[in-house]
């Protein structure tokens, strides 16, 4: 009798708890924030509110302190994440508005296409921003499921306070289309509609995990928040004690917790690589509706560290050591080859710029896979280069937030685009805020970085010196 019971229990156990996946390749969960700054998580020094789920993610994984967005603006940064290329290599710059006639070219291999070829299920729930014409939408570029906005949540006919558009913003945009696959599911017309987005994306991400628990998957969750106009669901409104921004950070943190819980519930937390990062630094002239750089110089839309350096956390238990901080230089463009390597996927034949970080993240903390980085902005301006802790800024005109009182409650303060930035060398080891120029002390470093910049210009071009570059590829265009 006892034996029968034991056998019965064993059989039930087997049926109730299917054997762990044998597949050594991890699932990939990419959580990508919009305009979240370097100092916006409590494990990166945020004051006044906490982000416990993200802090836990950092405790269970690796936290980067020198992780650079590929470019300090939306579309460019996003194409870099999905192709492993500097945005200008694949013809991207800036942020594309509604009905742009350009988008990601068919000849580029996205991370979703790469992993789909390897048998991964692929889903995206959130902001796309790599072209809103049908041929450029996610389903045509490797994703099997899509729900989200095709571009930024401020590209709509009302301004940030929900009032009639101010004349410096486009006022002739249509209400935001919330797409399901290739079709418009509904229009996002009010801030109350925007307040639903974070929870909606999260619920769909959780549902995707539940439905694909038995096969390898890539889940990409590019939140529309905390890009202005910021909005939070009723559940979190007033809960942080730190205004709308704090409430929103609570909801974002909750979202990460929901995704982690879904992985645990499906027994996938061990064989899933979770990556959390942001597309660029904070839009500082929005004041209390913007994040913080944690003291870094300038913000979104600049080549100073406040524009580029973003939080990045990677978690994969048993592979990535827990609770480790790495100060090694890395960038969004490195995600593509790193994931390809961990998933044993072959890289595309098109040249990419990312570097495989897999040794570093799997515990070789002495590894310095990336030593150089090129900071591009505008159409194709090489505004700065970096080697290790040395950063050389080239003379250019750019945005500045410094010295201007930011706006408040959804309204922007001034942020002139034509501020003159002189040649300057910064030693980020002792001057992370890029406050004083040391070129006169280290002329040999200036020369070395100038030489590196020349190599970059020959390849990727530079509007500041009038070079076109031989290694750039065409952006996708709508056939006319
Ligand atoms: Mg952004």
mmCIF file of C-alpha atoms in Angstrom, residues 61-62 64 314 316 318-322 324-326 342 357-369:
data_model
loop_
_atom_site.group_PDB
_atom_site.id
_atom_site.type_symbol
_atom_site.label_atom_id
_atom_site.label_comp_id
_atom_site.label_asym_id
_atom_site.label_seq_id
_atom_site.Cartn_x
_atom_site.Cartn_y
_atom_site.Cartn_z
ATOM 1 C CA UNK A 61 23.437 39.911 -10.347
ATOM 2 C CA UNK A 62 25.949 42.405 -11.678
ATOM 3 C CA UNK A 64 27.475 48.274 -14.034
ATOM 4 C CA UNK A 314 22.371 41.850 -15.476
ATOM 5 C CA UNK A 316 21.658 35.102 -14.521
ATOM 6 C CA UNK A 318 24.925 30.421 -11.505
ATOM 7 C CA UNK A 319 26.561 32.254 -14.413
ATOM 8 C CA UNK A 320 26.717 35.897 -13.396
ATOM 9 C CA UNK A 321 28.090 36.240 -9.848
ATOM 10 C CA UNK A 322 25.612 37.720 -7.376
ATOM 11 C CA UNK A 324 28.946 42.190 -7.917
ATOM 12 C CA UNK A 325 29.688 45.691 -9.148
ATOM 13 C CA UNK A 326 31.730 46.165 -12.292
ATOM 14 C CA UNK A 342 25.538 33.111 -24.519
ATOM 15 C CA UNK A 357 30.983 40.885 -22.544
ATOM 16 C CA UNK A 358 30.316 37.254 -21.623
ATOM 17 C CA UNK A 359 33.659 36.665 -19.870
ATOM 18 C CA UNK A 360 33.284 39.799 -17.799
ATOM 19 C CA UNK A 361 29.724 39.099 -16.761
ATOM 20 C CA UNK A 362 30.491 35.469 -15.972
ATOM 21 C CA UNK A 363 32.918 36.526 -13.290
ATOM 22 C CA UNK A 364 36.223 37.517 -14.894
ATOM 23 C CA UNK A 365 36.248 40.911 -13.223
ATOM 24 C CA UNK A 366 39.726 41.742 -14.490
ATOM 25 C CA UNK A 367 38.478 41.522 -18.074
ATOM 26 C CA UNK A 368 38.257 44.843 -19.911
ATOM 27 C CA UNK A 369 36.430 43.801 -23.041
#
